[in-house]
PDB file of C-alpha atoms in Angstrom:
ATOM      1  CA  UNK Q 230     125.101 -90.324  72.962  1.00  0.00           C
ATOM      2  CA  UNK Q 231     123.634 -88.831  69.714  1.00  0.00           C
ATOM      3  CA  UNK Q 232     122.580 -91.560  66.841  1.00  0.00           C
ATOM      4  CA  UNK Q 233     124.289 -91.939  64.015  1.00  0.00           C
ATOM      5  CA  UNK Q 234     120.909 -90.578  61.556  1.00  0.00           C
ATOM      6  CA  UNK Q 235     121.529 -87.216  63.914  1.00  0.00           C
ATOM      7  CA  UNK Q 236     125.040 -86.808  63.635  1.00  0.00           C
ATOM      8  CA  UNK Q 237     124.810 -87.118  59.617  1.00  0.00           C
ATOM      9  CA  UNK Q 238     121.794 -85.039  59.409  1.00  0.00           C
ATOM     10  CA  UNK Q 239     124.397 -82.059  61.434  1.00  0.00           C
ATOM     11  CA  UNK Q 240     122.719 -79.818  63.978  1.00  0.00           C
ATOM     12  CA  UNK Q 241     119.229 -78.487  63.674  1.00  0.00           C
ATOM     13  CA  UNK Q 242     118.174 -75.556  61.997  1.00  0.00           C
ATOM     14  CA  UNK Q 243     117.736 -72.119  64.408  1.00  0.00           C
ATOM     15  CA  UNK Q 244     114.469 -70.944  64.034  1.00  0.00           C
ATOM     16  CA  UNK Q 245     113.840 -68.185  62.032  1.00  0.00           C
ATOM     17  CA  UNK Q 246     111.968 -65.364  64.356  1.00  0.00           C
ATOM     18  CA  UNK Q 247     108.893 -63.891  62.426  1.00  0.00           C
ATOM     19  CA  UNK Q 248     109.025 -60.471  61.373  1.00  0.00           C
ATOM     20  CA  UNK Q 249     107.895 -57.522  63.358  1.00  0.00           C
ATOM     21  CA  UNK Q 250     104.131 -56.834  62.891  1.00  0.00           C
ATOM     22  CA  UNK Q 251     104.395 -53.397  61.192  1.00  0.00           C
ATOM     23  CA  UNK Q 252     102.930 -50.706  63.108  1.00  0.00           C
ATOM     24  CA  UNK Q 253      99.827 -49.170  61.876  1.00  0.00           C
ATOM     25  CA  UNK Q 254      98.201 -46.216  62.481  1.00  0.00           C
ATOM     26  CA  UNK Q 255      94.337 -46.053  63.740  1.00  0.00           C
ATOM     27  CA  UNK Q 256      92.739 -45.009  60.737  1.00  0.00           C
ATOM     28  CA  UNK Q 257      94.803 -48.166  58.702  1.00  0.00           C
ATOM     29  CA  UNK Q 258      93.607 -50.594  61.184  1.00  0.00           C
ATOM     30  CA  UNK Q 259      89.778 -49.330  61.227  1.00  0.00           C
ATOM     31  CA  UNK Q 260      90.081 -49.885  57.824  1.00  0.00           C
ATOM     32  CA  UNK Q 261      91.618 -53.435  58.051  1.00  0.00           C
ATOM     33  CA  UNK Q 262      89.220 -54.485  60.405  1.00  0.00           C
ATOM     34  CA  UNK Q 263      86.180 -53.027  58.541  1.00  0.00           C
ATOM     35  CA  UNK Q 264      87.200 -54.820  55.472  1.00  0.00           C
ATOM     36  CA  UNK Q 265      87.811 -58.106  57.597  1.00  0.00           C
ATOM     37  CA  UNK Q 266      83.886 -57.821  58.665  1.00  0.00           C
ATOM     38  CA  UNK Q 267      82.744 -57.646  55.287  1.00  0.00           C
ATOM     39  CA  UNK Q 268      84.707 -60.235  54.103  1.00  0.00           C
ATOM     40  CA  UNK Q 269      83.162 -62.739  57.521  1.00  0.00           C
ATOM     41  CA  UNK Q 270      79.984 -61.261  56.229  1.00  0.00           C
ATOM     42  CA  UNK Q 271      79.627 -62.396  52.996  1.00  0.00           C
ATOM     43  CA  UNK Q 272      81.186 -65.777  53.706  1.00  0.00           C
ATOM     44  CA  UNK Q 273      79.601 -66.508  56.586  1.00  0.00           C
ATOM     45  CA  UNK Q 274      76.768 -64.096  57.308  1.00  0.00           C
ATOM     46  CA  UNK Q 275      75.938 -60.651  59.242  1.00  0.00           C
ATOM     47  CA  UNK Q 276      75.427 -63.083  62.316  1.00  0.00           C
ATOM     48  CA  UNK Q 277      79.232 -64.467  62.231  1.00  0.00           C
ATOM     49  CA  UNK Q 278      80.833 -60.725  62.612  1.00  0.00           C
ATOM     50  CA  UNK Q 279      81.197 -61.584  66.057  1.00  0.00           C
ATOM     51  CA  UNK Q 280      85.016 -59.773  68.164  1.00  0.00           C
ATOM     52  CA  UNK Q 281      86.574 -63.669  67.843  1.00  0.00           C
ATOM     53  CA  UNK Q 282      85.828 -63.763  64.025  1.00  0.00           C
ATOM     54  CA  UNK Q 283      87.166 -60.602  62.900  1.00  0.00           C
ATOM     55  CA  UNK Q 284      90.220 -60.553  64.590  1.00  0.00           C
ATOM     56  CA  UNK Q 285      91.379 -63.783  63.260  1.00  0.00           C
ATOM     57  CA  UNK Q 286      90.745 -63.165  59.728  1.00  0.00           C
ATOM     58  CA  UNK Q 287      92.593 -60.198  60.430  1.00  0.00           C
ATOM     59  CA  UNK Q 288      95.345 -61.923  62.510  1.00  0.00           C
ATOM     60  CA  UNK Q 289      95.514 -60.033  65.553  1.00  0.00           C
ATOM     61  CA  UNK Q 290      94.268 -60.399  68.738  1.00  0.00           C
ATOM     62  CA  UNK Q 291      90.931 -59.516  70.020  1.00  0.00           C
ATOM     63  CA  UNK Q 292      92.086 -56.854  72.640  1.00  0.00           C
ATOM     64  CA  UNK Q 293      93.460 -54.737  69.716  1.00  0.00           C
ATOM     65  CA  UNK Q 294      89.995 -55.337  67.779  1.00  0.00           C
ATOM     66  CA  UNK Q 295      88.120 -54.373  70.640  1.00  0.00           C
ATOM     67  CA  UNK Q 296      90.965 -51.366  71.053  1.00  0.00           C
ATOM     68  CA  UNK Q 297      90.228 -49.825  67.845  1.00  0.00           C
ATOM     69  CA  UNK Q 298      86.579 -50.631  67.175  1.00  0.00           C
ATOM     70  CA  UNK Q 299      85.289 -50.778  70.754  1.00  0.00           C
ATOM     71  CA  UNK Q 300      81.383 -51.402  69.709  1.00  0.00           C
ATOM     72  CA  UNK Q 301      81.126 -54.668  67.682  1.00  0.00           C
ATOM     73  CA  UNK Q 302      77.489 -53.000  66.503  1.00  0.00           C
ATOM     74  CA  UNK Q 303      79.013 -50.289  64.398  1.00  0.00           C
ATOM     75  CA  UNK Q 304      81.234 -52.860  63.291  1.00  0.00           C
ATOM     76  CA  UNK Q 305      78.514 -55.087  61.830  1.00  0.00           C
ATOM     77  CA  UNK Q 306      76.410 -52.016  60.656  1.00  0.00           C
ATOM     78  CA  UNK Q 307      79.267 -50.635  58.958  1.00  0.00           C
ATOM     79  CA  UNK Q 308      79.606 -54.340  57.219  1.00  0.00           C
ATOM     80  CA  UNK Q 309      76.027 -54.295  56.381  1.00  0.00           C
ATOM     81  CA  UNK Q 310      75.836 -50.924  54.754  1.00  0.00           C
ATOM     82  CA  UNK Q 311      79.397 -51.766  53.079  1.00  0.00           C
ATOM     83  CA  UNK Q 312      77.501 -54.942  51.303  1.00  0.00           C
ATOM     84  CA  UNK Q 313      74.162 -53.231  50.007  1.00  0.00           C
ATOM     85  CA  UNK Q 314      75.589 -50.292  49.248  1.00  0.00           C
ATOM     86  CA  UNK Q 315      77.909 -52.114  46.894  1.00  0.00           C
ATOM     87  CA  UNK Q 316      75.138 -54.052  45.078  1.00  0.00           C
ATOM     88  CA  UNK Q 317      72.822 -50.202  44.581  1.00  0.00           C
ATOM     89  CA  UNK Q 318      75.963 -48.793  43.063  1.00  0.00           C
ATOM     90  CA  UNK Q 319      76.177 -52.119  40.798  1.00  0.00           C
ATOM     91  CA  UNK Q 320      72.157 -51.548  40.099  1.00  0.00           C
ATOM     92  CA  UNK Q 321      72.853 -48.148  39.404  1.00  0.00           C
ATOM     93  CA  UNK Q 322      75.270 -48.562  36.752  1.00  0.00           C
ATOM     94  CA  UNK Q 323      72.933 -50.941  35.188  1.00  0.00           C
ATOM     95  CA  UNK Q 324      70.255 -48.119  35.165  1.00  0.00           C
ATOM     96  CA  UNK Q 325      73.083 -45.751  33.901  1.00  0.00           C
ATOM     97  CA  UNK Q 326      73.872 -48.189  30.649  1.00  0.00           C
ATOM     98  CA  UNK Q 327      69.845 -48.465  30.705  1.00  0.00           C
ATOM     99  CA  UNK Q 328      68.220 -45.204  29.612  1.00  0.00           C
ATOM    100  CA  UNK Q 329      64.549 -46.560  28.837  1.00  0.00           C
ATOM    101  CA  UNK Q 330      62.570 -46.133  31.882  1.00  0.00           C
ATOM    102  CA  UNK Q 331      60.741 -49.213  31.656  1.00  0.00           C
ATOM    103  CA  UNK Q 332      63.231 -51.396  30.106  1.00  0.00           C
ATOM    104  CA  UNK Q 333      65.115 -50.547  32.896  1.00  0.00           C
ATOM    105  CA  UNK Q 334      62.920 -51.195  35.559  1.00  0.00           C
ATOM    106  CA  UNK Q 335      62.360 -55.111  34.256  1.00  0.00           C
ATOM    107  CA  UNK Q 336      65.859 -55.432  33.703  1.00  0.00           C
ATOM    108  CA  UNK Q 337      66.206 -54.455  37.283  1.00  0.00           C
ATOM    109  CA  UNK Q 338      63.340 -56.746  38.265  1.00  0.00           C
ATOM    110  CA  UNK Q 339      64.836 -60.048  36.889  1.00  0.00           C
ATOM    111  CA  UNK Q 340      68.553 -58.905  38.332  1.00  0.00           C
ATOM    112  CA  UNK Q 341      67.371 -58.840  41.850  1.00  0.00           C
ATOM    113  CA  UNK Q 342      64.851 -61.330  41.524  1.00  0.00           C
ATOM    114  CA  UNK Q 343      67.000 -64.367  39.270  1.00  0.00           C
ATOM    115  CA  UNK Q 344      68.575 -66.122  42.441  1.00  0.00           C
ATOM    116  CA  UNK Q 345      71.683 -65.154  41.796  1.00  0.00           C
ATOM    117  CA  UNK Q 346      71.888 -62.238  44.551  1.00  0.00           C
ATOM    118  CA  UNK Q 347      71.057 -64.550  47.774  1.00  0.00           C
ATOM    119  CA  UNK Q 348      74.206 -63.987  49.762  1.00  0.00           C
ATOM    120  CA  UNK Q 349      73.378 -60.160  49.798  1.00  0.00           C
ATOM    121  CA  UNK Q 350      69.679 -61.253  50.571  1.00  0.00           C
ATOM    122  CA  UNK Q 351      70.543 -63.526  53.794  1.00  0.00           C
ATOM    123  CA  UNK Q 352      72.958 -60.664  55.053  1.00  0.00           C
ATOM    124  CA  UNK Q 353      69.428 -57.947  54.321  1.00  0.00           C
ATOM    125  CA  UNK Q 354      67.677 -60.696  56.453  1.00  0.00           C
ATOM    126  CA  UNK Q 355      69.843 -60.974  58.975  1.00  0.00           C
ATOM    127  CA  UNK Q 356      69.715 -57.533  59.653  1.00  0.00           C
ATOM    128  CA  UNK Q 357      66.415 -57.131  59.764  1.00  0.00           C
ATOM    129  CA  UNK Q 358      66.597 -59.562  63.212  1.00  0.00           C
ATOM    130  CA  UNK Q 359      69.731 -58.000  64.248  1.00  0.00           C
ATOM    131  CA  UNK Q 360      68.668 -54.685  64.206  1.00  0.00           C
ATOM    132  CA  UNK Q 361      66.266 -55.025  66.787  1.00  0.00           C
ATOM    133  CA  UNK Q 362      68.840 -54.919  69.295  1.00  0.00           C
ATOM    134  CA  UNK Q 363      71.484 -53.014  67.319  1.00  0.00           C
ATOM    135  CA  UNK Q 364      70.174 -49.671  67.280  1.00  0.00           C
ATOM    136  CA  UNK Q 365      73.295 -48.602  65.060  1.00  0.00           C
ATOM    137  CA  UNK Q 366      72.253 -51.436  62.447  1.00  0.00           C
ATOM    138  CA  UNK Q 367      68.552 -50.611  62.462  1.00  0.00           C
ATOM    139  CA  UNK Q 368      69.506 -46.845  61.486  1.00  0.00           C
ATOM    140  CA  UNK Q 369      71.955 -48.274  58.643  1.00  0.00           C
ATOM    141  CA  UNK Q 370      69.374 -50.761  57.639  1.00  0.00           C
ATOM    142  CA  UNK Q 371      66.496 -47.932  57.692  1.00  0.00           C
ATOM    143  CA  UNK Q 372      68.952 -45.600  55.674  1.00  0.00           C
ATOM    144  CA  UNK Q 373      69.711 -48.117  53.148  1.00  0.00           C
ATOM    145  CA  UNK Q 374      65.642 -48.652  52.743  1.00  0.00           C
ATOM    146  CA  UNK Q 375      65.764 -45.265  51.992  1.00  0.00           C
ATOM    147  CA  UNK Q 376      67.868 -44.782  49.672  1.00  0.00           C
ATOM    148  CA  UNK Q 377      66.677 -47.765  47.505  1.00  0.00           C
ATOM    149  CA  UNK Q 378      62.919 -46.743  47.188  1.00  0.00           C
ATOM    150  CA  UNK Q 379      64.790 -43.272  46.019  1.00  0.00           C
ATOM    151  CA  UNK Q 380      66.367 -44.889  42.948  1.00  0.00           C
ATOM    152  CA  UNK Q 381      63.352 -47.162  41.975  1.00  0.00           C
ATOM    153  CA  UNK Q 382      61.134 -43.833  42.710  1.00  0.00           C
ATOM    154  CA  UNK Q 383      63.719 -42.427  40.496  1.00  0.00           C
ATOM    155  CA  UNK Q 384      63.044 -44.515  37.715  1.00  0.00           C
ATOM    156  CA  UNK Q 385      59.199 -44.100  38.007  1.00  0.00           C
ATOM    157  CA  UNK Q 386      59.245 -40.705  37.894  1.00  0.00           C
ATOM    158  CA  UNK Q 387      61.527 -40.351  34.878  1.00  0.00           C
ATOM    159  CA  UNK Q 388      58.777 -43.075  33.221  1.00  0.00           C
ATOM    160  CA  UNK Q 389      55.845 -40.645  34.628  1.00  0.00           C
ATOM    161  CA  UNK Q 390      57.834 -37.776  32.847  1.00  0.00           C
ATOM    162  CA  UNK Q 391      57.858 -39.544  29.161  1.00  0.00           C
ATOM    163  CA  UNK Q 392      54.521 -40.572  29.210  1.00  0.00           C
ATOM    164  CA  UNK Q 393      55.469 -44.255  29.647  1.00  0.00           C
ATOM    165  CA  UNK Q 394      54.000 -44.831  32.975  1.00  0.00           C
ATOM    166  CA  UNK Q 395      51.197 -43.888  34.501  1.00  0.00           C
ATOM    167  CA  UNK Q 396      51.140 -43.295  38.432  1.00  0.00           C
ATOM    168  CA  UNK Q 397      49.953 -41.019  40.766  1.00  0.00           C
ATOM    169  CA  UNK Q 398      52.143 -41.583  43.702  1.00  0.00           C
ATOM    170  CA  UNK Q 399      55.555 -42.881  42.592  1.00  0.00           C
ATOM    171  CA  UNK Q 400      56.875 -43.052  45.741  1.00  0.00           C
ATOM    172  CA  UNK Q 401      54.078 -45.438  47.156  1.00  0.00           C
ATOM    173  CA  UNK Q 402      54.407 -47.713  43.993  1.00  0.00           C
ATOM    174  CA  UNK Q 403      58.349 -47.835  44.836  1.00  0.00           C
ATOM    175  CA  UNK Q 404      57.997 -48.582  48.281  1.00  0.00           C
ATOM    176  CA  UNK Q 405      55.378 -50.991  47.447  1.00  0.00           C
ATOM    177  CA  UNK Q 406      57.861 -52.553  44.652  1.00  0.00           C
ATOM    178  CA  UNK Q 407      60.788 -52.960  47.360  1.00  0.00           C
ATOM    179  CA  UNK Q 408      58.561 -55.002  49.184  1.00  0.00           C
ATOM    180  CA  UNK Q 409      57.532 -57.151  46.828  1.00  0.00           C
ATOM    181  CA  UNK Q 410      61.684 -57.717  45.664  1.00  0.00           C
ATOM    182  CA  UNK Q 411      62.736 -58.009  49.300  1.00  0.00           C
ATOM    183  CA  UNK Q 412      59.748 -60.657  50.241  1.00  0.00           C
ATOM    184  CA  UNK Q 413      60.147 -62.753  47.585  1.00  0.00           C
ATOM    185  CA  UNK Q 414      63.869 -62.791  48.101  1.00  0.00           C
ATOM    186  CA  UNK Q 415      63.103 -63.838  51.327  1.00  0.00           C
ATOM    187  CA  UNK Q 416      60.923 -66.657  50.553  1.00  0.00           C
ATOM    188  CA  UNK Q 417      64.005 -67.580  48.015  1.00  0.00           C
ATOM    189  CA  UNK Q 418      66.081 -68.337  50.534  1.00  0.00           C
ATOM    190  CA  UNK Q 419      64.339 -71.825  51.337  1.00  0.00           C
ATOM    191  CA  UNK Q 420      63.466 -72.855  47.765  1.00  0.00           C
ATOM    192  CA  UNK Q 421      59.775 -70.940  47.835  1.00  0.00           C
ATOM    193  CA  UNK Q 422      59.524 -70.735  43.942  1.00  0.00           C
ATOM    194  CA  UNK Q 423      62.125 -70.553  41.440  1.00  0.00           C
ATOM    195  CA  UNK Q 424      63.217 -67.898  40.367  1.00  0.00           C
ATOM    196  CA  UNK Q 425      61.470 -67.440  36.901  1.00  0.00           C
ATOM    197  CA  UNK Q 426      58.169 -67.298  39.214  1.00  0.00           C
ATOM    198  CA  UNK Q 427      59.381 -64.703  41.513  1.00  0.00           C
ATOM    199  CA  UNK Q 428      60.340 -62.317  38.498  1.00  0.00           C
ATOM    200  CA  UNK Q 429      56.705 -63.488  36.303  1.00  0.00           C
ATOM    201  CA  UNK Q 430      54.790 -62.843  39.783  1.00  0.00           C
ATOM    202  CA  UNK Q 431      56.671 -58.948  40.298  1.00  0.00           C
ATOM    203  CA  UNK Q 432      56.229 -58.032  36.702  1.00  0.00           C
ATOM    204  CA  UNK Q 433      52.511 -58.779  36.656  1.00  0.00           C
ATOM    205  CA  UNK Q 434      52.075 -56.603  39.488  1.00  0.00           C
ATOM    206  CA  UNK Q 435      54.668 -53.754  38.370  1.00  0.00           C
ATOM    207  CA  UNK Q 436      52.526 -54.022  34.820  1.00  0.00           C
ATOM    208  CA  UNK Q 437      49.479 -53.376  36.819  1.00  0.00           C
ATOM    209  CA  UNK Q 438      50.559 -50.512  39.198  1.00  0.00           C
ATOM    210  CA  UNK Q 439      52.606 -48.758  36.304  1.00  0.00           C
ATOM    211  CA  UNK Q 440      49.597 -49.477  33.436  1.00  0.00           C
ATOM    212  CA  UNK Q 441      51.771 -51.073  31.203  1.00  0.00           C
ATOM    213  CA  UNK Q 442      51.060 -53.872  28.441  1.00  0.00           C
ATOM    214  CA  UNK Q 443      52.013 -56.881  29.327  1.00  0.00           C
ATOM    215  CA  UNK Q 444      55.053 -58.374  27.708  1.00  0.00           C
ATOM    216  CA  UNK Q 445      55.040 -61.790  25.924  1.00  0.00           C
ATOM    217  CA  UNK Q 446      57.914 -64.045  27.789  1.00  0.00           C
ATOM    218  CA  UNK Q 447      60.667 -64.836  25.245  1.00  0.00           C
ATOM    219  CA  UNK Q 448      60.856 -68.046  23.687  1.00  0.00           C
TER     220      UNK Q 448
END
C-alpha cells in the first residue's frame, strides 16, 4: 500500500529522454575534436591529449574519436602547432604595432621572457620529449622552430638594413637567440631565476651579438 507522503506528492515525473545528438559531418567533428585537444592541452598539458581525454571533453565516445581521428599523434601535433602558432601570430602583431627594429626586438625579449607565457612553454617542452616517438610531432615541432628563427631573423635583418645592428650572419644570431628564450624558459619552469634575470641575462647577450649600447634599466 502506497504512504500517505506518496499519494500527496501524485505520481512521479516521466523522464524526459535527452535530445538526439545532432549528426555531424566529418570535417565538423575533426574540427570539434581538434579544438577539444587544444583546449586538454593548455589545461592540462601536451602529455594529457591522450583518446580517453579528448573524447570526454568532447562528450562522445572514444570509438567515434578514434573513428574520425584514427592516429592520436596527429592529434597532439595538430594541438601543439595550434598553441605556438597562436602565440607567433600574437608576437607578430606586436612586431607589426612595433616598427623600430631594436625596440622591437627587446620588447619581444621581455614578452617571452616575463613568466607570464609558461603554459605555452611546458606544452614546447613537452614536445620536445614527445616527439621522439611521434614522428608527426617532431616534424610540427621542427616546422614551428623554423618558422620562429624566420621572424626574429626577420627583425635582424630589417635592423642590419637601417644601420642599427651590426651582424654578419643574422640567421646564426636568431637561431642562437631562440635558444637562449627557449632555455631559459625552460629553466623557468622550476623557479631557476625570476624573471627580471632571465630578460637582464638575454639582453646582455642580444646587446653583444647585435653591437648595441647597453640600455640603462628603468627606474
Amino acid at each position: 500500500m502506497p504512504s500517505k507522503d506518496s499519494v500527496l506528492a501524485g505520481p512521479a515525473p516521466e523522464p524526459v529522454p535527452e535530445p538526439a545528438r545532432a549528426r555531424r559531418s566529418g570535417a565538423e567533428r575533426r574540427e570539434q575534436i581538434a579544438s577539444a585537444a587544444e583546449r586538454v592541452a593548455r589545461e592540462r598539458g601536451l602529455d594529457a591529449v591522450t583518446l580517453r581525454a579528448v573524447a570526454a571533453e568532447v562528450g562522445v565516445g572514444s570509438a567515434l574519436v578514434a573513428h574520425h581521428a584514427p592516429s592520436m599523434d596527429d592529434v597532439v601535433a595538430g594541438a601543439f602547432d595550434a598553441i605556438v602558432g597562436a602565440e607567433l601570430a600574437d608576437l607578430e602583431a606586436l612586431r607589426a604595432d612595433e616598427p623600430d627594429a631594436e625596440a622591437a626586438l627587446r620588447a619581444l625579449v621581455a614578452t617571452l621572457l616575463d613568466g607570464g607565457r609558461s603554459d605555452v612553454t611546458l606544452i614546447w617542452v613537452q614536445a620536445w620529449a614527445l616527439g621522439r616517438r611521434n614522428a608527426a610531432l617532431a616534424e610540427r615541432v621542427r616546422a614551428q622552430m623554423d618558422a620562429w628563427t624566420a621572424f626574429l631573423e626577420r627583425i635582424i635583418r630589417d635592423g642590419v638594413a637601417v644601420g642599427r645592428f651590426r651582424a654578419d650572419d643574422p640567421g646564426a644570431v636568431a637561431t642562437q637567440l631562440l635558444g637562449m628564450i627557449d632555455g631559459l624558459n625552460a629553466h623557468a619552469l622550476v623557479s631557476w631565476r625570476d624573471g627580471a634575470e632571465r630578460v637582464r641575462l638575454t639582453t646582455l647577450s642580444l646587446e653583444a651579438m647585435l653591437g648595441l649600447a647597453p640600455v640603462a634599466p628603468s627606474g
